[in-house]
Short mmCIF file of C-alpha atoms and ligand atoms in Angstrom, two decimals:
data_model
loop_
_atom_site.label_atom_id
_atom_site.label_comp_id
_atom_site.label_asym_id
_atom_site.label_seq_id
_atom_site.Cartn_x
_atom_site.Cartn_y
_atom_site.Cartn_z
CA MET K 1 -31.95 231.19 132.28
CA SER K 2 -33.50 230.34 128.76
CA VAL K 3 -37.25 230.76 128.29
CA THR K 4 -39.23 229.37 125.51
CA LEU K 5 -42.71 230.79 124.58
CA THR K 6 -45.20 228.57 122.69
CA ALA K 7 -48.49 230.29 121.50
CA ALA K 8 -51.06 227.53 122.09
CA ARG K 9 -53.16 226.84 119.00
CA GLN K 10 -55.99 224.84 120.38
CA ALA K 11 -56.98 224.30 124.17
CA ARG K 12 -56.89 220.60 123.90
CA LEU K 13 -53.14 220.68 123.03
CA VAL K 14 -52.28 222.69 126.11
CA PRO K 15 -52.38 219.69 128.72
CA ALA K 16 -49.84 218.02 126.57
CA LEU K 17 -47.52 220.98 126.65
CA GLN K 18 -48.10 221.24 130.41
CA ALA K 19 -47.21 217.57 130.76
CA LYS K 20 -43.93 218.31 129.32
CA GLY K 21 -43.22 220.93 131.72
CA GLY K 22 -44.77 223.78 130.18
CA ARG K 23 -46.62 226.62 132.33
CA ILE K 24 -49.44 228.83 131.25
CA VAL K 25 -48.51 232.32 131.66
CA ALA K 26 -51.94 234.50 131.10
CA GLY K 27 -51.39 238.03 132.49
CA GLY K 28 -48.11 236.83 134.07
CA THR K 29 -48.73 239.04 137.19
CA LEU K 30 -47.97 235.87 139.36
CA ALA K 31 -46.34 233.54 136.88
CA ILE K 32 -43.57 235.70 135.77
CA ALA K 33 -42.75 236.75 139.39
CA ASP K 34 -42.60 232.89 140.27
CA LEU K 35 -40.26 232.30 137.10
CA ASN K 36 -38.04 235.11 138.11
CA GLN K 37 -37.46 233.45 141.62
CA GLY K 38 -37.59 229.78 140.40
CA PRO K 39 -34.98 227.64 139.29
CA THR K 40 -32.48 228.99 136.46
CA SER K 41 -32.35 225.98 134.23
CA GLY K 42 -34.86 227.14 131.71
CA SER K 43 -38.54 227.37 131.53
CA ALA K 44 -41.31 226.56 128.84
CA LEU K 45 -44.18 229.09 128.83
CA ILE K 46 -47.65 228.75 127.30
CA THR K 47 -49.61 231.61 126.06
CA LEU K 48 -53.32 231.52 125.37
CA ASP K 49 -53.57 234.60 123.37
CA ARG K 50 -54.60 232.99 120.26
CA LEU K 51 -57.45 230.79 121.75
CA GLY K 52 -60.36 233.67 121.71
CA PHE K 53 -60.45 233.31 125.64
CA ASP K 54 -60.93 237.01 126.27
CA GLN K 55 -64.53 237.16 125.35
CA VAL K 56 -67.44 238.16 127.89
CA THR K 57 -71.02 237.02 127.02
CA ALA K 58 -74.04 237.85 128.77
CA LYS K 59 -77.09 236.40 127.46
CA GLY K 60 -80.28 234.85 128.67
CA GLY K 61 -79.50 235.63 132.32
CA LYS K 62 -76.05 233.65 131.97
CA VAL K 63 -72.71 235.33 132.18
CA THR K 64 -69.55 233.47 130.63
CA LEU K 65 -65.97 235.15 131.27
CA GLY K 66 -63.36 233.75 129.13
CA ALA K 67 -60.28 232.81 131.17
CA MET K 68 -58.15 235.50 129.63
CA VAL K 69 -60.78 238.32 130.33
CA THR K 70 -58.82 240.71 132.49
CA MET K 71 -60.02 242.57 135.63
CA ALA K 72 -59.95 245.90 133.52
CA LYS K 73 -62.20 244.40 130.84
CA ILE K 74 -64.57 243.46 133.37
CA ALA K 75 -64.51 246.87 135.05
CA ARG K 76 -65.28 248.54 131.93
CA ASP K 77 -68.33 246.23 131.01
CA ARG K 78 -71.63 247.76 131.84
CA ARG K 79 -73.17 244.30 131.87
CA LEU K 80 -70.92 243.32 134.64
CA LYS K 81 -71.56 246.22 137.00
CA PHE K 82 -72.15 244.09 140.19
CA LEU K 83 -68.49 242.68 139.40
CA HIS K 84 -66.93 246.31 139.05
CA PRO K 85 -66.12 246.43 143.00
CA VAL K 86 -64.48 243.12 142.83
CA ALA K 87 -62.38 243.76 139.62
CA ASN K 88 -61.38 247.45 140.95
CA SER K 89 -60.17 245.98 144.34
CA ILE K 90 -57.49 244.04 142.40
CA GLY K 91 -54.07 245.76 142.27
CA GLY K 92 -53.59 248.94 140.61
CA PRO K 93 -54.29 249.92 137.09
CA ALA K 94 -51.29 247.95 135.70
CA VAL K 95 -52.00 244.76 137.46
CA ARG K 96 -55.87 245.19 136.36
CA ALA K 97 -54.74 245.38 132.86
CA MET K 98 -53.06 242.26 132.76
CA ALA K 99 -54.38 239.98 135.40
CA THR K 100 -57.12 237.63 134.32
CA VAL K 101 -59.94 235.52 135.54
CA GLY K 102 -58.12 232.21 134.91
CA GLY K 103 -55.13 233.34 136.71
CA ASN K 104 -57.26 234.43 139.68
CA LEU K 105 -58.51 231.02 140.31
CA PHE K 106 -54.92 229.81 141.00
CA ALA K 107 -53.94 232.91 143.02
CA PRO K 108 -52.89 231.81 146.46
CA ALA K 109 -54.16 233.52 149.69
CA PRO K 110 -54.37 236.44 150.45
CA TYR K 111 -55.01 236.91 146.65
CA GLY K 112 -57.96 235.53 144.83
CA ASP K 113 -60.56 238.17 145.17
CA MET K 114 -62.35 237.29 141.90
CA ALA K 115 -62.48 233.68 142.88
CA ALA K 116 -64.29 234.53 146.05
CA ALA K 117 -66.89 236.58 144.10
CA LEU K 118 -67.11 233.65 141.59
CA LEU K 119 -67.75 231.07 144.49
CA ALA K 120 -70.47 233.30 146.04
CA LEU K 121 -72.04 233.28 142.51
CA ASP K 122 -71.83 229.53 142.19
CA ALA K 123 -69.77 229.75 139.03
CA GLU K 124 -68.85 226.69 136.95
CA VAL K 125 -65.41 226.17 135.58
CA THR K 126 -64.85 225.02 132.20
CA LEU K 127 -61.70 223.31 131.65
CA HIS K 128 -59.79 221.04 129.09
CA ASP K 129 -57.80 218.30 130.31
CA GLY K 130 -56.46 217.15 126.90
CA LYS K 131 -59.14 214.63 126.20
CA THR K 132 -62.39 216.24 127.12
CA THR K 133 -63.78 219.68 128.06
CA ARG K 134 -65.47 219.30 131.37
CA LYS K 135 -67.09 221.45 133.84
CA LEU K 136 -66.42 221.72 137.61
CA VAL K 137 -68.53 223.42 140.20
CA ILE K 138 -66.06 226.29 141.52
CA GLU K 139 -66.06 225.05 145.11
CA ALA K 140 -64.74 221.65 143.87
CA PHE K 141 -62.36 223.36 141.37
CA LEU K 142 -60.80 225.61 144.18
CA ARG K 143 -60.57 222.66 146.57
CA GLN K 144 -58.59 220.52 144.10
CA ARG K 145 -56.84 223.40 142.22
CA HIS K 146 -53.22 222.22 143.02
CA LYS K 147 -53.98 218.93 141.23
CA LEU K 148 -55.60 220.84 138.31
CA ASN K 149 -52.35 222.24 137.04
CA LYS K 150 -52.26 220.19 134.16
CA THR K 151 -55.52 221.55 132.76
CA CYS K 152 -56.37 224.40 130.66
CA ILE K 153 -59.07 226.66 132.09
CA VAL K 154 -61.42 227.91 129.15
CA SER K 155 -64.08 230.05 131.06
CA VAL K 156 -66.21 230.58 133.98
CA SER K 157 -69.92 230.79 133.79
CA PHE K 158 -72.60 231.81 136.22
CA ALA K 159 -76.23 233.01 136.56
CA SER K 160 -76.56 236.76 136.67
CA PRO K 161 -77.55 237.61 140.32
CA PRO K 162 -80.96 239.59 140.87
CA ALA K 163 -80.55 243.22 141.10
CA GLY K 164 -79.05 244.17 144.51
CA ALA K 165 -78.65 240.56 145.68
CA PHE K 166 -74.62 240.52 145.28
CA ARG K 167 -72.70 242.12 147.83
CA TYR K 168 -68.78 242.61 148.02
CA PHE K 169 -66.40 244.04 150.52
CA LYS K 170 -62.46 243.73 150.85
CA ALA K 171 -60.81 244.90 154.02
CA VAL K 172 -57.26 246.12 153.14
CA ARG K 173 -54.44 247.46 155.23
CA ARG K 174 -53.90 250.29 152.83
CA LYS K 175 -55.73 251.95 149.83
CA PRO K 176 -55.98 251.80 147.05
CA VAL K 177 -53.85 248.85 146.36
CA SER K 178 -53.33 245.96 148.87
CA ALA K 179 -53.92 242.18 149.24
CA SER K 180 -56.72 241.01 151.34
CA VAL K 181 -57.22 241.12 155.10
CA VAL K 182 -60.59 239.60 154.38
CA THR K 183 -62.69 239.40 151.46
CA ILE K 184 -66.66 238.99 151.69
CA ALA K 185 -68.75 238.12 148.79
CA ALA K 186 -72.14 237.37 149.31
CA LEU K 187 -75.14 236.31 147.34
CA LEU K 188 -78.54 237.13 149.21
CA PRO K 189 -81.57 236.51 146.79
CA ARG K 190 -84.81 237.17 148.53
CA LYS K 191 -88.12 235.73 147.95
CA ALA K 192 -91.31 237.40 149.53
CA GLY K 193 -88.87 239.30 151.71
CA LYS K 194 -86.98 236.27 153.07
CA ILE K 195 -83.42 235.17 151.99
CA LYS K 196 -83.54 232.03 149.74
CA GLY K 197 -80.52 230.47 148.52
CA ALA K 198 -77.79 232.58 150.72
CA ARG K 199 -74.35 231.89 149.44
CA ILE K 200 -71.28 233.40 151.28
CA ALA K 201 -67.62 233.38 150.20
CA LEU K 202 -64.71 234.37 152.11
CA GLY K 203 -61.30 235.08 150.78
CA ALA K 204 -57.84 235.17 152.54
CA MET K 205 -59.63 233.25 155.68
CA ALA K 206 -58.05 229.76 154.10
CA GLU K 207 -55.69 228.44 151.38
CA ASN K 208 -58.28 229.28 148.85
CA ALA K 209 -61.75 231.05 148.91
CA VAL K 210 -64.09 229.08 151.20
CA ARG K 211 -68.02 229.16 151.95
CA ALA K 212 -69.39 230.08 155.20
CA ARG K 213 -72.12 227.51 155.36
CA LYS K 214 -73.13 228.17 159.08
CA ALA K 215 -73.53 231.80 158.49
CA GLU K 216 -75.56 231.05 155.36
CA ALA K 217 -77.94 228.63 157.21
CA ALA K 218 -78.47 231.14 159.72
CA LEU K 219 -79.64 233.62 157.09
CA GLU K 220 -81.77 231.08 155.19
CA GLY K 221 -85.37 231.95 155.42
CA ALA K 222 -84.73 234.99 157.47
CA ALA K 223 -85.59 238.57 156.75
CA LEU K 224 -82.47 240.47 156.36
CA ASP K 225 -82.88 242.07 159.81
CA HIS K 226 -80.21 243.04 162.48
CA GLU K 227 -80.93 239.85 164.49
CA ALA K 228 -80.54 237.42 161.58
CA ILE K 229 -77.30 239.39 160.32
CA ALA K 230 -75.80 239.23 163.88
CA ALA K 231 -76.56 235.50 164.27
CA ALA K 232 -74.79 234.95 160.98
CA ALA K 233 -72.08 237.29 161.82
CA ASN K 234 -71.36 235.13 164.84
CA LEU K 235 -70.81 232.15 162.63
CA ILE K 236 -68.84 233.72 159.81
CA THR K 237 -65.36 232.37 160.78
CA THR K 238 -66.28 229.08 162.25
CA GLU K 239 -65.35 227.32 159.07
CA THR K 240 -62.23 229.26 158.31
CA SER K 241 -58.21 228.63 158.79
CA PRO K 242 -56.79 231.93 158.08
CA ALA K 243 -52.86 232.61 157.86
CA ASP K 244 -50.68 234.95 159.66
CA ASP K 245 -48.97 237.04 156.77
CA ALA K 246 -47.52 240.36 156.29
CA TYR K 247 -51.06 241.93 155.84
CA ALA K 248 -52.57 240.60 159.18
CA SER K 249 -52.61 237.85 161.68
CA ALA K 250 -54.81 234.88 161.65
CA TRP K 251 -56.30 236.27 164.92
CA TYR K 252 -56.83 239.69 163.38
CA ARG K 253 -58.57 238.18 160.57
CA ARG K 254 -60.76 236.16 162.78
CA GLU K 255 -61.65 239.50 164.78
CA ILE K 256 -62.33 241.83 161.87
CA ALA K 257 -64.42 239.23 159.44
CA PRO K 258 -67.64 239.53 161.68
CA VAL K 259 -67.37 243.21 162.10
CA TYR K 260 -67.06 243.70 158.21
CA PHE K 261 -69.68 241.03 157.47
CA PHE K 262 -72.24 242.98 159.59
CA ARG K 263 -71.63 246.21 158.13
CA LEU K 264 -71.82 244.91 154.65
CA LEU K 265 -75.09 243.29 155.35
CA THR K 266 -76.62 246.16 157.13
CA ALA K 267 -75.36 248.96 154.69
C1 LIG G 301 -48.86 244.18 142.83
C2 LIG G 301 -49.79 242.98 142.63
C3 LIG G 301 -51.12 243.25 143.12
C4 LIG G 301 -51.96 242.19 143.21
N1 LIG G 301 -53.19 242.56 143.84
C5 LIG G 301 -54.16 241.59 143.94
C6 LIG G 301 -55.45 241.77 144.71
O1 LIG G 301 -55.54 242.72 145.55
N2 LIG G 301 -56.22 240.48 144.58
C7 LIG G 301 -56.06 239.62 144.08
O2 LIG G 301 -56.94 238.69 144.06
N3 LIG G 301 -55.03 239.28 143.26
C8 LIG G 301 -53.97 240.14 143.19
N4 LIG G 301 -52.63 240.03 142.64
C9 LIG G 301 -52.71 238.75 142.04
C10 LIG G 301 -52.89 238.55 140.57
O3 LIG G 301 -52.53 239.68 139.96
C11 LIG G 301 -54.23 238.20 140.12
O4 LIG G 301 -54.71 236.99 141.15
C12 LIG G 301 -54.45 237.85 138.67
O5 LIG G 301 -55.78 237.50 138.69
C13 LIG G 301 -53.41 236.47 138.30
O6 LIG G 301 -53.79 236.41 136.94
P1 LIG G 301 -52.58 236.36 135.77
O7 LIG G 301 -53.26 236.23 134.58
O8 LIG G 301 -51.67 237.41 135.98
O9 LIG G 301 -52.11 234.98 136.37
P2 LIG G 301 -50.61 234.42 135.88
O10 LIG G 301 -49.64 234.94 136.74
O11 LIG G 301 -50.46 234.57 134.50
O12 LIG G 301 -50.92 232.83 136.25
C14 LIG G 301 -51.11 232.52 137.65
C15 LIG G 301 -51.21 231.11 137.49
O13 LIG G 301 -52.42 230.75 137.24
C16 LIG G 301 -52.18 229.67 135.94
N5 LIG G 301 -53.03 230.00 134.93
C17 LIG G 301 -53.34 231.24 134.42
N6 LIG G 301 -54.33 231.02 133.49
C18 LIG G 301 -54.81 229.64 133.26
C19 LIG G 301 -55.65 229.01 132.45
N7 LIG G 301 -56.47 229.74 131.66
N8 LIG G 301 -55.69 227.54 132.75
C20 LIG G 301 -54.77 227.08 133.63
N9 LIG G 301 -53.86 227.63 134.41
C21 LIG G 301 -53.84 229.03 134.33
C22 LIG G 301 -50.87 229.95 135.42
O14 LIG G 301 -49.97 228.78 134.98
C23 LIG G 301 -50.08 230.49 137.01
O15 LIG G 301 -49.72 229.22 137.64
C24 LIG G 301 -51.82 240.75 142.50
C25 LIG G 301 -50.46 240.71 141.96
C26 LIG G 301 -49.51 241.73 141.95
C27 LIG G 301 -48.37 241.41 141.14
#
């Protein structure tokens, strides 16, 4: 198999290369495995290393992660402490050193833990389609991500969560390295002791990370007490469609998600 590697010099030129059959390789943790298993006729790979997409900015309460920021970089950044459990739950050290934020947005279930966290954080995805740079709310992005494979993700941005408002748990079969049985990310800001603006995202419970809107509604305006959490836990799987895979059955995922959700919120 012949492989050509093109280092993109401008984000706006990447979609034209993709249109000609080129494929972005960021960390390559998934893309190279696909390449190894794919057709043997040849492949054009596009690297983004020269575009400066590996920067983290945190200013005025807004965080921007370049698409090429790795999990290891997030785990080292003191401004991103709330994301350390997320980054550290992704693969082992070798995978974290390579795996990028942009790549994680395309990772199929049961992967996509960072995508689930970014969904709870209501992130905005900046992408270049060759003509314009545009922004998409992450929920819309994840829903259409298969149609967006001819675009170049530039970065993701979100508001820094208030202290203690972001919670994360990933249930796994085997520690320390495993894909997800269920990933739970929750943003639970409080005003005068009551939840205001709850966002709950679940990973490995559908093709891509999804919101648990009914559970969010059950928490809205409530104090974070056992009663409200139990009511929300009862609703946590109602909008999901998990798969059976090597890590867990769909049945098990549905059984275990409310239990871990309850524990996460009562911890
Ligand atoms: C052993 C192992 C363990 C893993 N464990 C986990 C885990 O626990 N949790 C988890 O969430 N994931 C896990 N993964 C999956 C993967 O490592 C991550 O999801 C990672 O974030 C993917 O990033 P990448 O840079 O390697 O993507 P790549 O493999 O380079 O790319 C993945 C896809 O995204 C596209 N892409 C990448 N960057 C861009 C961009 N900027 N714009 C447009 N398209 C882009 C590529 O074209 C490709 O289709 C694991 C993978 C391995 C091999």
